[in-house]
PDB file of C-alpha atoms and ligand atoms in Angstrom:
ATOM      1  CA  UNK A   1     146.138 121.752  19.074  1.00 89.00           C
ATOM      2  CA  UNK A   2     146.180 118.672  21.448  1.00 96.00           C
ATOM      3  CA  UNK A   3     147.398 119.845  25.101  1.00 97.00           C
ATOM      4  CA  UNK A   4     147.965 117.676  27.768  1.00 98.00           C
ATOM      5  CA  UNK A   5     148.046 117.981  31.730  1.00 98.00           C
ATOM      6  CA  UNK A   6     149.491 115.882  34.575  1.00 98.00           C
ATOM      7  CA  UNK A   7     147.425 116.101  37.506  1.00 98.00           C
ATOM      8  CA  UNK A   8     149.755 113.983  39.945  1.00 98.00           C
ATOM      9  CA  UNK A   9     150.437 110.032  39.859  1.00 98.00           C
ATOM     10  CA  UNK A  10     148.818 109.049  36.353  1.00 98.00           C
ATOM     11  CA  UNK A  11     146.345 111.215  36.153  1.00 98.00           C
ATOM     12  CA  UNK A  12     146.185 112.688  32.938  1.00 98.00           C
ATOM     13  CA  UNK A  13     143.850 115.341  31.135  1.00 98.00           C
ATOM     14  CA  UNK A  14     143.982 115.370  27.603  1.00 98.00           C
ATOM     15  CA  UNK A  15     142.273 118.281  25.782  1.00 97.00           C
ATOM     16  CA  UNK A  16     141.641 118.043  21.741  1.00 96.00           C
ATOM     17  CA  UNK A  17     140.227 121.645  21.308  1.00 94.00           C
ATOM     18  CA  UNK A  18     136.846 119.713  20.854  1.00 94.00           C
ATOM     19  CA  UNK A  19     137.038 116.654  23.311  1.00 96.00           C
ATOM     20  CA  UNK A  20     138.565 116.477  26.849  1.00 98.00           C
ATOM     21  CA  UNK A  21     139.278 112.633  27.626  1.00 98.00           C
ATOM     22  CA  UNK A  22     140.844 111.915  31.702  1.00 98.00           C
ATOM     23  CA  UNK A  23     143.155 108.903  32.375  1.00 98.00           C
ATOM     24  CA  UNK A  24     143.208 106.863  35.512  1.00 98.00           C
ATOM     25  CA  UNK A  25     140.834 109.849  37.157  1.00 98.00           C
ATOM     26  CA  UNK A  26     142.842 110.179  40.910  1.00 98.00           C
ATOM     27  CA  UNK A  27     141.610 113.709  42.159  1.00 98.00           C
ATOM     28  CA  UNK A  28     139.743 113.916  45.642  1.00 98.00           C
ATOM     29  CA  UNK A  29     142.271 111.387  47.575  1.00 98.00           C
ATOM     30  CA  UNK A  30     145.201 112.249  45.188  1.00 98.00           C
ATOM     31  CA  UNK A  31     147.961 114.604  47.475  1.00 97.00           C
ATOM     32  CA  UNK A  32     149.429 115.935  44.447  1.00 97.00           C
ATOM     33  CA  UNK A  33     146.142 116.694  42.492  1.00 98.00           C
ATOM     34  CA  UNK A  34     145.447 120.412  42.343  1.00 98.00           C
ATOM     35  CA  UNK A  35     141.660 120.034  40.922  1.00 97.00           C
ATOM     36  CA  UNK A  36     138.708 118.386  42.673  1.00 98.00           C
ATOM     37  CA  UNK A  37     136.984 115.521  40.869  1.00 98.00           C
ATOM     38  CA  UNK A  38     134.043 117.558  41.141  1.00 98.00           C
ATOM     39  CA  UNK A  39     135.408 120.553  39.146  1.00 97.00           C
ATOM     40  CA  UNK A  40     137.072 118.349  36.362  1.00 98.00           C
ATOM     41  CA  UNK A  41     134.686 118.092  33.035  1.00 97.00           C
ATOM     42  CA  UNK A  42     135.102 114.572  30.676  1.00 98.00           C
ATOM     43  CA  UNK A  43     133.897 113.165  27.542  1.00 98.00           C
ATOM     44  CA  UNK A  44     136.239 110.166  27.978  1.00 98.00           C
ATOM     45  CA  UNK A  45     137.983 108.356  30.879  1.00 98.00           C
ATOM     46  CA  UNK A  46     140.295 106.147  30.293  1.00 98.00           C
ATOM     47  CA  UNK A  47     140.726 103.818  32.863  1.00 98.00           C
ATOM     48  CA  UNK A  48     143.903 101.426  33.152  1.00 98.00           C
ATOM     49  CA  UNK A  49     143.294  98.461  35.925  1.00 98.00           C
ATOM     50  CA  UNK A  50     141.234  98.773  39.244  1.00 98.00           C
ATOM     51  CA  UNK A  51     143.475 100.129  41.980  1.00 98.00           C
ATOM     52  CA  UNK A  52     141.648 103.005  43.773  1.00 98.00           C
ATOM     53  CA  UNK A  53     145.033 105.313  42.826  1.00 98.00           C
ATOM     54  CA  UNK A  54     143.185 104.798  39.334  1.00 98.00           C
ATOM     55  CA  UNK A  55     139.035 104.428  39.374  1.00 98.00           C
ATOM     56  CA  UNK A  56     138.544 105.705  42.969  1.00 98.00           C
ATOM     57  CA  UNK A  57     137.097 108.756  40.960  1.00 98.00           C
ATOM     58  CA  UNK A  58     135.609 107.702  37.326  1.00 98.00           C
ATOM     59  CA  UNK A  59     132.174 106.400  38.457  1.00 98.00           C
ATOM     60  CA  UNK A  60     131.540 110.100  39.780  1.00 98.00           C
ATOM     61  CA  UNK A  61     132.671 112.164  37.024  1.00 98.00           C
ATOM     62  CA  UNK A  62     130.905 109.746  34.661  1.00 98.00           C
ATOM     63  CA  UNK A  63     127.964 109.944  36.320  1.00 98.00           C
ATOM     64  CA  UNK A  64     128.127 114.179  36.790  1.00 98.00           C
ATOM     65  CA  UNK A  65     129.132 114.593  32.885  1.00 98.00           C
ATOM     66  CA  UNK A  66     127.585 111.979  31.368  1.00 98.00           C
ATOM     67  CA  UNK A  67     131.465 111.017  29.543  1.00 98.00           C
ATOM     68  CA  UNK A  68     131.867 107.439  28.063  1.00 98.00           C
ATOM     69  CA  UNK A  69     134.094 105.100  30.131  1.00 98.00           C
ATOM     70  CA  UNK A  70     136.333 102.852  28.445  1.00 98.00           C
ATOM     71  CA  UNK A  71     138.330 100.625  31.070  1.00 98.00           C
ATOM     72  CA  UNK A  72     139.378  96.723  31.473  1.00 98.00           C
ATOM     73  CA  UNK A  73     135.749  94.627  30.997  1.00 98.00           C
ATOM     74  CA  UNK A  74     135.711  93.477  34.851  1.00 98.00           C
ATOM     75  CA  UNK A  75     136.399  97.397  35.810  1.00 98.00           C
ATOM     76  CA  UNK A  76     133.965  98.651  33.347  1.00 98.00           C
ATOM     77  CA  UNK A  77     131.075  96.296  34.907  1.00 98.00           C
ATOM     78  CA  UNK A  78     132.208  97.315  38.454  1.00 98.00           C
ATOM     79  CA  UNK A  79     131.469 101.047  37.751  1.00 98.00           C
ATOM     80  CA  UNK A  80     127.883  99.944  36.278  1.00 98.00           C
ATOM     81  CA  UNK A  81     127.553  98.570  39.871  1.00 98.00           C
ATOM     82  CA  UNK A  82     128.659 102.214  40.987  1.00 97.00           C
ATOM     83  CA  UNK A  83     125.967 104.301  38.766  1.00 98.00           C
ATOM     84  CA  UNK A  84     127.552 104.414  35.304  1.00 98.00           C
ATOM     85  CA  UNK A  85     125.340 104.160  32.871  1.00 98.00           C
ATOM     86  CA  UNK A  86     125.343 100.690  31.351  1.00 98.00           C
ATOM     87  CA  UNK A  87     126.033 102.341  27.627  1.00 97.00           C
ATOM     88  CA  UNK A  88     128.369 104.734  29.284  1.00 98.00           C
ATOM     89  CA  UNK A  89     130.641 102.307  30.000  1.00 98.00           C
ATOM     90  CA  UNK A  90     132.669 100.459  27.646  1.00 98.00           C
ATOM     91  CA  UNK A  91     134.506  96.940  28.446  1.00 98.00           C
ATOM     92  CA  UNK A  92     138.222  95.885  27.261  1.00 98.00           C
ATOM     93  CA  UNK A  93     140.738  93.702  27.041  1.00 98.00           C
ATOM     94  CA  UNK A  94     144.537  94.176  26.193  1.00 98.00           C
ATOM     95  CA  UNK A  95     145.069  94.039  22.265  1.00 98.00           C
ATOM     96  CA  UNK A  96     141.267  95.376  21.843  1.00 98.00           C
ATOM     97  CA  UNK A  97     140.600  98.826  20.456  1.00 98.00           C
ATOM     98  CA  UNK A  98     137.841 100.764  19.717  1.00 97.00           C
ATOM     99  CA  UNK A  99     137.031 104.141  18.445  1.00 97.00           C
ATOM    100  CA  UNK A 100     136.827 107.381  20.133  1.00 97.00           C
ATOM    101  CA  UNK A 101     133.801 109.175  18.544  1.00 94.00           C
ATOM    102  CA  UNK A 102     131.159 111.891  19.631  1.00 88.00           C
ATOM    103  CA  UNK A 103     128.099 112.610  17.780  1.00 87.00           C
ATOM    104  CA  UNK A 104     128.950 109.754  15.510  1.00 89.00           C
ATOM    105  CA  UNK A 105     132.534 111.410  14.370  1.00 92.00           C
ATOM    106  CA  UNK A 106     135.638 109.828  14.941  1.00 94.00           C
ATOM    107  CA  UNK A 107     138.115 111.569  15.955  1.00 95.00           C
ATOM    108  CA  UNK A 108     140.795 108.919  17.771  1.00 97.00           C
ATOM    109  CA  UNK A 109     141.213 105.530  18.742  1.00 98.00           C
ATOM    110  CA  UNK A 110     141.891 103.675  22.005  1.00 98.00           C
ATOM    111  CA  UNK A 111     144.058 100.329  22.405  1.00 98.00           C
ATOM    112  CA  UNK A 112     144.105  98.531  25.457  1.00 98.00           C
ATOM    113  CA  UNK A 113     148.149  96.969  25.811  1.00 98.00           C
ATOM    114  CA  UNK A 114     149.531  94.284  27.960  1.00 98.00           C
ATOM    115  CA  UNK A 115     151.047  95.266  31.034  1.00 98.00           C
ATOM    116  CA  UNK A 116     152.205  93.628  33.878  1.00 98.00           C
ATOM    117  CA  UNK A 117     150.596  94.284  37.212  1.00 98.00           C
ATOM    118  CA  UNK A 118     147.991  93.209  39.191  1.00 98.00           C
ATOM    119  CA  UNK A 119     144.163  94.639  39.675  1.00 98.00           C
ATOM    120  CA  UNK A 120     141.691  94.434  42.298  1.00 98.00           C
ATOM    121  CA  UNK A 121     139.038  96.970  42.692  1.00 98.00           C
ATOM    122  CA  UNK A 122     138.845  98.968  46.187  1.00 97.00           C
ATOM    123  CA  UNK A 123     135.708  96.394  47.212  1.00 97.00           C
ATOM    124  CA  UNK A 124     138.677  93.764  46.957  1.00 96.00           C
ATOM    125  CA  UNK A 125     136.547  92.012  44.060  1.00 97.00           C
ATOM    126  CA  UNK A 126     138.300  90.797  40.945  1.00 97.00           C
ATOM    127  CA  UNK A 127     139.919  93.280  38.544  1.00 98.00           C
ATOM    128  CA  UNK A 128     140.796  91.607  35.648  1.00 98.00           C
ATOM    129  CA  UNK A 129     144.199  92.150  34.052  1.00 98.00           C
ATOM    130  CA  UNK A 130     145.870  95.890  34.540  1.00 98.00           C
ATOM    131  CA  UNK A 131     146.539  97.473  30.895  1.00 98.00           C
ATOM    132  CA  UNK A 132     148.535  99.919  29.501  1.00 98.00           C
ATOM    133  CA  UNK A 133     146.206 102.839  26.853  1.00 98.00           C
ATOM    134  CA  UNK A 134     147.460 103.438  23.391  1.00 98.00           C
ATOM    135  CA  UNK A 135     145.732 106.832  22.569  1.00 98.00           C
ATOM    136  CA  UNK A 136     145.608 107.622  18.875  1.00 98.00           C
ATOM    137  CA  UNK A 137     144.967 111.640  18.837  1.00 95.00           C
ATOM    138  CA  UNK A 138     144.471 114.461  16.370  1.00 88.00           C
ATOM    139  CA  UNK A 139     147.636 115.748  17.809  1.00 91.00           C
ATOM    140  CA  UNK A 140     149.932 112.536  17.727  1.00 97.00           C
ATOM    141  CA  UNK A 141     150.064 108.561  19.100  1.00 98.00           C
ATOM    142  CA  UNK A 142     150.638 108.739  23.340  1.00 98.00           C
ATOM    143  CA  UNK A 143     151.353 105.629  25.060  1.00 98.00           C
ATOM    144  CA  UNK A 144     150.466 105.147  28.770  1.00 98.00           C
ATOM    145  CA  UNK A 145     152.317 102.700  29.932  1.00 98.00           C
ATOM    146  CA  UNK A 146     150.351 102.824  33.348  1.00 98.00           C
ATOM    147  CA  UNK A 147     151.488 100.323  36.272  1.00 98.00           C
ATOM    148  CA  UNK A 148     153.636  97.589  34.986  1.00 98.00           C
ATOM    149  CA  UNK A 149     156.942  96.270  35.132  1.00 98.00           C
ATOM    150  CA  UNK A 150     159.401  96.801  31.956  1.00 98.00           C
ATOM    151  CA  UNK A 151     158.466  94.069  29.715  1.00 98.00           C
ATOM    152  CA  UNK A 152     160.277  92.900  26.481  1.00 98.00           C
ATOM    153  CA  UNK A 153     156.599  93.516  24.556  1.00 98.00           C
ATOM    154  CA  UNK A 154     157.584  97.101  24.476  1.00 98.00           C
ATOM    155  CA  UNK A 155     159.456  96.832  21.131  1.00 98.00           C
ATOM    156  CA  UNK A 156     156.373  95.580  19.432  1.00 98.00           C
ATOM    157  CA  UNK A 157     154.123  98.621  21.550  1.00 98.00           C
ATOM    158  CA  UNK A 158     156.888 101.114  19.881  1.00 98.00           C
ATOM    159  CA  UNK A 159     156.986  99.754  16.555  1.00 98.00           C
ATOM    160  CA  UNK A 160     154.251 101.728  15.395  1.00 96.00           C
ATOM    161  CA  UNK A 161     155.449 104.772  16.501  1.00 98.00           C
ATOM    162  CA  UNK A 162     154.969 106.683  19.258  1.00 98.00           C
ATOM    163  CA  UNK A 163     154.882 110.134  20.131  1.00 98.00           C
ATOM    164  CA  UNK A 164     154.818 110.466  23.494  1.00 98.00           C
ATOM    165  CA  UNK A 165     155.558 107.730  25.965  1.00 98.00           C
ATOM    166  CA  UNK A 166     154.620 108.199  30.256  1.00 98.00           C
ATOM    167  CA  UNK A 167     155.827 106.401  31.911  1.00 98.00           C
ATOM    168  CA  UNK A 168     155.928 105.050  35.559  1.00 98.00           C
ATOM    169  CA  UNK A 169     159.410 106.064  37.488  1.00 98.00           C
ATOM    170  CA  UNK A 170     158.109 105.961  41.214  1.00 98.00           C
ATOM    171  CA  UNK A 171     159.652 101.581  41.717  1.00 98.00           C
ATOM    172  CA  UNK A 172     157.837  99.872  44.570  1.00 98.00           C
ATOM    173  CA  UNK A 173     154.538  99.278  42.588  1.00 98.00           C
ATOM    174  CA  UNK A 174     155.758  99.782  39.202  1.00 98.00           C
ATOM    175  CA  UNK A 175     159.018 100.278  37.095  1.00 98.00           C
ATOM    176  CA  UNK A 176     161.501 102.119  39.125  1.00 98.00           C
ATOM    177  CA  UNK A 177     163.609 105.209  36.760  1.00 98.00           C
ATOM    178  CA  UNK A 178     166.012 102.590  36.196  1.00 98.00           C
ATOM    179  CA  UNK A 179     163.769 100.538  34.107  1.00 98.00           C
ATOM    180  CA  UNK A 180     161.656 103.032  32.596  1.00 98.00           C
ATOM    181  CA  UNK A 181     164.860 104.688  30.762  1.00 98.00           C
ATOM    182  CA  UNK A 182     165.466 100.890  29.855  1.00 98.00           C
ATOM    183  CA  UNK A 183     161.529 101.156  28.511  1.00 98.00           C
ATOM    184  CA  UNK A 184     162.383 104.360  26.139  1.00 98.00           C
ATOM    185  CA  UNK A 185     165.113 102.770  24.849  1.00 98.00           C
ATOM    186  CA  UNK A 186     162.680  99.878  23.716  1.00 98.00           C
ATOM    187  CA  UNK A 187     159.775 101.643  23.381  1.00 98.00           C
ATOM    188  CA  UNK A 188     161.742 104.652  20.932  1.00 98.00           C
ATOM    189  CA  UNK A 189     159.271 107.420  21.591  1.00 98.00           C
ATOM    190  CA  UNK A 190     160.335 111.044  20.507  1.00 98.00           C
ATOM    191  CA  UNK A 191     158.795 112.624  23.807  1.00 98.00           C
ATOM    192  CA  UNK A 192     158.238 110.809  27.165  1.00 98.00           C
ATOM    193  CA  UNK A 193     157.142 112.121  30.401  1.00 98.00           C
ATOM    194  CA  UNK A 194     157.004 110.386  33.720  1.00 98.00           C
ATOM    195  CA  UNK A 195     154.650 109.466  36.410  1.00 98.00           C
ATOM    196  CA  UNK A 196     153.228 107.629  38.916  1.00 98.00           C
ATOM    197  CA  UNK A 197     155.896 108.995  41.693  1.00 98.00           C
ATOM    198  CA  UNK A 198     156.119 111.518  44.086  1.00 98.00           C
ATOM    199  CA  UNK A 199     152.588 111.261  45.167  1.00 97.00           C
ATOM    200  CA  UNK A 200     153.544 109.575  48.945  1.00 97.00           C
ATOM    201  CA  UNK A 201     156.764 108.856  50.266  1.00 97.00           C
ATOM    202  CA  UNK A 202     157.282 105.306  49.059  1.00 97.00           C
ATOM    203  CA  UNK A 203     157.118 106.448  45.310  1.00 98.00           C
ATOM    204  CA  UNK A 204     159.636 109.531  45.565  1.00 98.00           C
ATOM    205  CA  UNK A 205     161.981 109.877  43.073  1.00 98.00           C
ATOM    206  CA  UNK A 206     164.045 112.375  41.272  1.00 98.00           C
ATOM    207  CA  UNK A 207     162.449 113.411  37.854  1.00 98.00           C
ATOM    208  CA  UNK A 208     165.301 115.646  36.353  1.00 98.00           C
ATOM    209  CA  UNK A 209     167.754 112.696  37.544  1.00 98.00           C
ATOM    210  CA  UNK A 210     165.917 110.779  35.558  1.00 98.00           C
ATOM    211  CA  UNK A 211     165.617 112.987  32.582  1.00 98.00           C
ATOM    212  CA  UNK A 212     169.310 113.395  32.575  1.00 98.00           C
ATOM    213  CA  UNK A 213     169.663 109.749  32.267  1.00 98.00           C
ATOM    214  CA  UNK A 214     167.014 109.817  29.102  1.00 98.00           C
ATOM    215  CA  UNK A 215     168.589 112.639  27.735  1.00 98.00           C
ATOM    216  CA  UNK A 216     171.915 110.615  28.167  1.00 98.00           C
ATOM    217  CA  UNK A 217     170.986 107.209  26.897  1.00 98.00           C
ATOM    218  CA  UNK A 218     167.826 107.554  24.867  1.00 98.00           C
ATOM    219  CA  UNK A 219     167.123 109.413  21.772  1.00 98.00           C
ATOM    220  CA  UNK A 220     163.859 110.781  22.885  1.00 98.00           C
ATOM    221  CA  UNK A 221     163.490 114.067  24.436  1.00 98.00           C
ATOM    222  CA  UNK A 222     161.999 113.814  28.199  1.00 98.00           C
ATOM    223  CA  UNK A 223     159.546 116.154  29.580  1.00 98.00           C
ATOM    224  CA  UNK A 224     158.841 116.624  33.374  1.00 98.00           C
ATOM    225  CA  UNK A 225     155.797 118.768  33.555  1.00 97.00           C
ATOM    226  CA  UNK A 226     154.252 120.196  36.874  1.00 97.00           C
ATOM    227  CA  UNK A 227     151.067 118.865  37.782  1.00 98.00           C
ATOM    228  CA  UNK A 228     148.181 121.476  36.411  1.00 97.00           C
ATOM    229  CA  UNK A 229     150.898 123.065  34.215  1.00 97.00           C
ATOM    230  CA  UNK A 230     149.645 121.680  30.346  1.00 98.00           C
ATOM    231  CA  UNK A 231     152.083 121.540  27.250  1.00 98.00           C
ATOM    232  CA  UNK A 232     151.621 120.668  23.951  1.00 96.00           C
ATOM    233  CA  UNK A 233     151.190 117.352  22.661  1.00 95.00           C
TER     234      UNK A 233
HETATM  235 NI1   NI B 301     148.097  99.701  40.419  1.00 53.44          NI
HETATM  236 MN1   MN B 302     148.980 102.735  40.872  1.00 53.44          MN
END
């Protein structure tokens, strides 16, 4: 059983039974986190672009739990720079995947997507291109949309099929709810949860608004979980 667990803006804890992997790890600066980046245990991050509301804590919990960090190839050789083990941390591009495996046993796969959004690392140095993370589980296919505008590329993201779909709602920085129920409609996911709002001011939005407008123009079913609260995948 695959369970999953916002921690606030698009941080994301994924549990397998066997492997815990963290998206975008935002904990110690994060006002809607609940945990501590120190008290959080990884054998993955995923990591979507460099904005500090996305790395500002993967180079420590690397580091403390020795997890393997797959993230864009200039953000991957930034956190070498920050202590991560030079096999510990894996570069990307969008359209590139590679294979989650421990002890030599797969047991998932990560693609790196386009998205559309910008990403400088909190040094100010270059970022690469910001992704989106196509997660390949035990318990289903998720798609992280992570910062990015609503892009027509979506229909070709949902064509293989996608379980759940998060999405970014909070507008300003990314899609606004608007868009993203525009994005489920393209993207056809049976679940999709939202994110990335709600964390400050400029990013507050109305989730259950927003569900009511998936619910009412979508076919897939939304989810708005609390942050530390997990569900199933
Ligand atoms: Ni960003
Ligand atoms: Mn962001």
């Amino acid at each position: 059983m695959t369970k999953i667990t916002w921690h606030g803006h698009n941080t994301w804890q994924i549990d397998t039974g066997k492997h815990t992997l963290i998206v975008d790890p935002f904990f110690d600066d994060n006002p809607a986190a609940k945990v501590k980046a120190a008290d959080v245990s990884a054998d993955f991050i995923l990591v979507s672009h460099g904005h500090f509301d996305h790395v500002s804590d993967a180079a420590s919990i690397a580091v403390r739990t020795g997890a393997t960090v797959l993230a864009p190839f200039e953000v991957a050789n930034w956190l070498k720079k920050q202590g991560v083990a030079e096999s510990k941390a894996v570069g990307m591009n969008p359209g590139g995947g590679a294979a989650l495996s421990k002890d030599g046993k797969p047991f998932g796969r990560l693609k790196m997507t386009v998205a559309h959004h910008s990403s400088s690392l909190p040094d100010g140095s270059y970022g690469g291109v910001a992704c989106g993370l196509l997660v390949d589980l035990p318990g289903g296919r998720v798609y992280f949309a992570c910062d990015t505008a609503l892009f027509l590329d979506m229909r070709l993201i949902g064509a293989v099929g996608i379980d759940l779909a998060v999405l970014p709602i909070g507008d300003l920085f990314t899609m606004g709810p608007e868009d993203a129920v525009e994005a489920v409609r393209m993207l056809g996911p049976k679940r999709v949860a939202p994110c990335h709002y709600n964390t400050w001011p400029p990013i507050e939005q109305d989730a259950a608004a927003w569900a009511q407008q998936v619910r009412l123009h979508t076919s897939a079913e939304p989810l708005t979980p609390e942050v530390g609260e997990p569900f199933e995948l």
